[in-house]
């Protein structure tokens, strides 16, 4: 360091009068990087910066979103008081008025329209304690069956696929530390470089160690650049591709007979089915040459260890569950699971994408991954909650289907916690109309989001800087987010809001909690003996061990880092392979004369989900100020579209206007639009309402569309 620089830093240091440090975790993705907010008082101004903090998963790294997260959390638009809509305008009210209003409206609606007319829409960005409490709140305080959450749009097909095949769903079957040692990996529809950037060094190390990396994605991305082989398939043809790869593996005798015999069922049916497929047809459907398929299949089959990672690219399809299962077939047939450096990773998305799908905010689920339609499971949870089993409601419907229920007048009120469905749900114009139709909409948020603007009552909540609790990261590691930044205005923690509403409704006996830890203590018991067993995990233990991986049935037992070493989680201990036929492809949106292009959607590095948070951060917003359409230059020319001009995109469901961005890195039959923007740039106005038959996942990754330059519209 030069003399001049030293002097600069010394002078700067002297001006800093006080410095405070707040520990927390990033509010964004499933890496849950540990971080510190540094608050420095310089003369009369407070200055903030975020730095990474060492831990076993992210090893002190942060990406650009994490580094700038405080910009939205400290933004002046943060809600600081409850807002009640009076004559179409929001007016600030006290919590007492807000809670009284909720009591009056909820009671009246349930009297008029029945108990199930109330609905609850949750999130995988809240803590485990809050996700657990939200499920209990719906079933015990409101006694409604209608609860579901945004994870339905995210992890549902990976979760259902893993449950069907393995009998259990924890995103990563192996610890993240094993990745650098695997010999071959398939990255199917995952863009980790932009979506979980701090995970990249694990994959880069694998590559340095000689691993062969195969990426499957219709676009070139920062992730596919890492690959030795990029299979740039036509969107939505991943089932054909996975079947083709397994066919080659079987025909080249690269399977693990002993593993198949001892550990799996249904291999023979799969083999029979695949033997009747023709590689030429698969090459035709997918756009991948037979030689590329052979290369991928033989390397994966031949290497001593291998891992498959999937994410929303293959999962957000109306046959997402089947697609996941087709890839899991490959792992099972080659015996590459339940062993060191071999396994599956469904790369979770949201900060608590894993934990929030385990503790009962899904329509069909009770805590600990129990099922609401299983009488033993019902009895156990009813006992923990101190209610009669007959008082527990039954199974509700999935996230998007709740909006259909509103349209049918079966649901007339909704409480949304930590989600912005007007932007994130398919068929967004319909969803907006449905929300407008409600008699009473309550939204709990940090900001007046596009969804919150439609509410009758908006409740201000606390952020990752202020709200303590546990979150389960991409590995299945339960982490404690310590958060102690002073609460802004009259905002309250999400869990506190639930307790106060429950108290107002006369259910205080069931919601006596004074801290997140007290809720966690009840969650431990509620999850005990379930598939996602957290009983052995305590706050103290998490602090001592830097997180604990579930299942952890006893405080004396170690974390479970590798799953399925001796048996799978089905009752007979065997994994179930599945014949995944072409039939499940038939409902998929297809390009046609009127809508000749395929639209796929996804993310960019600097924005997060509906953009409600990242668009408030100047440093992030500056990187991408608006939505865009990625298009191949030849396709752009065919449609008379010039670079960087406005384009109207139409589908059967609606239209949007975005700017063109030409790139040879995308297929000619496909365009890509990220989904982080609102109003006329909201790409979900184009996405249809078909859902996966098993998990109700929408078709975010394929829509049939048409495009026109705006001046010709
Ligand atoms: N920067 C950033 N990071 C995020 C998020 C964010 O919004 N922004 N969100 C978080 C959340 S909640 C999630 S769920 C994850 C999502 O993480 P990812 O699933 O990795 O992200 P996506 O961009 O949705 O899709 C991944 C890739 O799938 C490809 N794809 C599209 N269609 C197909 C197809 O038919 N087949 C195949 N094989 N691939 C296809 C896309 O081109 C894209 O590159 O990211 C998390 N991290
Ligand atoms: N076209 C298309 N659509 C998609 C996807 C896609 O790939 N393509 N991906 C889907 C996926 S994977 C996901 S996960 C969903 C996500 O969809 P959403 O859940 O709608 O997305 P977010 O932007 O996270 O919305 C969170 C809202 O909660 C607020 N918030 C933040 N923190 C807190 C908190 O602690 N408490 C409360 N109460 N509020 C808080 C934020 O301000 C924001 O308004 O979108 C889905 N939609
Ligand atoms: S967005 Fe994800 S990778 Fe980036 S800092 Fe946050 S948790 Fe880490
Ligand atoms: Mo997600």
mmCIF file of C-alpha atoms and ligand atoms in Angstrom, residues 125-126 150 153-154 312 316 350 417-421 424 444-447 449 461-463 494 601-603 608-613 675 683-684 687 700-701, ligand 2:
data_model
loop_
_atom_site.group_PDB
_atom_site.id
_atom_site.type_symbol
_atom_site.label_atom_id
_atom_site.label_comp_id
_atom_site.label_asym_id
_atom_site.label_seq_id
_atom_site.Cartn_x
_atom_site.Cartn_y
_atom_site.Cartn_z
ATOM 1 C CA UNK A 125 -38.689 -16.813 2.120
ATOM 2 C CA UNK A 126 -39.925 -16.837 5.720
ATOM 3 C CA UNK A 150 -45.117 -19.837 -3.419
ATOM 4 C CA UNK A 153 -44.300 -22.506 -8.231
ATOM 5 C CA UNK A 154 -40.738 -23.408 -7.395
ATOM 6 C CA UNK A 312 -36.370 -24.963 -12.516
ATOM 7 C CA UNK A 316 -41.174 -25.750 -14.156
ATOM 8 C CA UNK A 350 -35.484 -19.336 -2.108
ATOM 9 C CA UNK A 417 -47.523 -13.409 3.740
ATOM 10 C CA UNK A 418 -44.242 -12.731 1.897
ATOM 11 C CA UNK A 419 -45.261 -13.197 -1.707
ATOM 12 C CA UNK A 420 -46.175 -11.106 -4.722
ATOM 13 C CA UNK A 421 -48.466 -13.426 -6.711
ATOM 14 C CA UNK A 424 -45.116 -14.562 -9.834
ATOM 15 C CA UNK A 444 -48.059 -8.792 5.015
ATOM 16 C CA UNK A 445 -44.995 -7.325 3.284
ATOM 17 C CA UNK A 446 -41.977 -5.047 3.567
ATOM 18 C CA UNK A 447 -43.240 -2.861 0.719
ATOM 19 C CA UNK A 449 -45.858 -4.435 -3.784
ATOM 20 C CA UNK A 461 -43.219 -6.666 8.687
ATOM 21 C CA UNK A 462 -39.553 -7.019 9.543
ATOM 22 C CA UNK A 463 -36.715 -8.065 7.241
ATOM 23 C CA UNK A 494 -44.238 -12.234 10.742
ATOM 24 C CA UNK A 601 -38.509 -17.477 -18.628
ATOM 25 C CA UNK A 602 -36.024 -17.236 -15.805
ATOM 26 C CA UNK A 603 -33.632 -14.987 -13.979
ATOM 27 C CA UNK A 608 -34.506 -11.561 -7.407
ATOM 28 C CA UNK A 609 -37.908 -13.080 -8.183
ATOM 29 C CA UNK A 610 -40.611 -10.451 -8.642
ATOM 30 C CA UNK A 611 -37.990 -7.728 -8.221
ATOM 31 C CA UNK A 612 -39.887 -6.086 -5.382
ATOM 32 C CA UNK A 613 -36.711 -5.997 -3.319
ATOM 33 C CA UNK A 675 -39.595 -12.326 -14.761
ATOM 34 C CA UNK A 683 -43.935 -11.985 -18.441
ATOM 35 C CA UNK A 684 -46.429 -14.046 -16.444
ATOM 36 C CA UNK A 687 -47.966 -17.907 -19.232
ATOM 37 C CA UNK A 700 -43.232 -21.262 -16.629
ATOM 38 C CA UNK A 701 -40.604 -22.650 -18.967
HETATM 39 N N1 LIG B 2 -42.445 -16.710 -15.345
HETATM 40 C C1 LIG B 2 -41.904 -17.195 -14.229
HETATM 41 N N2 LIG B 2 -42.566 -17.059 -13.070
HETATM 42 C C2 LIG B 2 -42.050 -17.554 -11.943
HETATM 43 C C3 LIG B 2 -40.804 -18.240 -11.955
HETATM 44 C C4 LIG B 2 -40.117 -18.371 -13.197
HETATM 45 O O1 LIG B 2 -39.009 -18.945 -13.282
HETATM 46 N N3 LIG B 2 -40.713 -17.830 -14.294
HETATM 47 N N4 LIG B 2 -40.313 -18.741 -10.786
HETATM 48 C C5 LIG B 2 -41.225 -19.031 -9.693
HETATM 49 C C6 LIG B 2 -40.467 -19.217 -8.446
HETATM 50 S S1 LIG B 2 -39.222 -20.403 -8.517
HETATM 51 C C7 LIG B 2 -40.750 -18.577 -7.300
HETATM 52 S S2 LIG B 2 -39.899 -19.015 -5.872
HETATM 53 C C8 LIG B 2 -41.835 -17.570 -7.250
HETATM 54 C C9 LIG B 2 -41.572 -16.445 -6.253
HETATM 55 O O2 LIG B 2 -42.602 -15.561 -6.252
HETATM 56 P P1 LIG B 2 -42.919 -14.511 -5.069
HETATM 57 O O3 LIG B 2 -43.006 -15.202 -3.789
HETATM 58 O O4 LIG B 2 -44.135 -13.775 -5.458
HETATM 59 O O5 LIG B 2 -41.626 -13.570 -5.131
HETATM 60 P P2 LIG B 2 -40.932 -12.530 -4.184
HETATM 61 O O6 LIG B 2 -40.434 -11.443 -5.076
HETATM 62 O O7 LIG B 2 -39.939 -13.226 -3.317
HETATM 63 O O8 LIG B 2 -42.072 -11.962 -3.260
HETATM 64 C C10 LIG B 2 -41.853 -11.791 -1.912
HETATM 65 C C11 LIG B 2 -42.633 -10.605 -1.391
HETATM 66 O O9 LIG B 2 -42.510 -10.630 0.027
HETATM 67 C C12 LIG B 2 -41.859 -9.460 0.509
HETATM 68 N N5 LIG B 2 -40.975 -9.873 1.603
HETATM 69 C C13 LIG B 2 -39.629 -10.030 1.616
HETATM 70 N N6 LIG B 2 -39.218 -10.500 2.803
HETATM 71 C C14 LIG B 2 -40.310 -10.641 3.580
HETATM 72 C C15 LIG B 2 -40.526 -11.152 4.900
HETATM 73 O O10 LIG B 2 -39.606 -11.546 5.624
HETATM 74 N N7 LIG B 2 -41.825 -11.215 5.318
HETATM 75 C C16 LIG B 2 -42.878 -10.798 4.551
HETATM 76 N N8 LIG B 2 -44.108 -10.904 5.037
HETATM 77 N N9 LIG B 2 -42.680 -10.281 3.315
HETATM 78 C C17 LIG B 2 -41.430 -10.237 2.824
HETATM 79 C C18 LIG B 2 -41.184 -8.828 -0.681
HETATM 80 O O11 LIG B 2 -41.173 -7.415 -0.542
HETATM 81 C C19 LIG B 2 -42.075 -9.291 -1.867
HETATM 82 O O12 LIG B 2 -43.127 -8.402 -2.114
HETATM 83 O O13 LIG B 2 -42.021 -17.039 -8.561
HETATM 84 C C20 LIG B 2 -42.359 -18.023 -9.519
HETATM 85 N N10 LIG B 2 -42.737 -17.402 -10.769
#
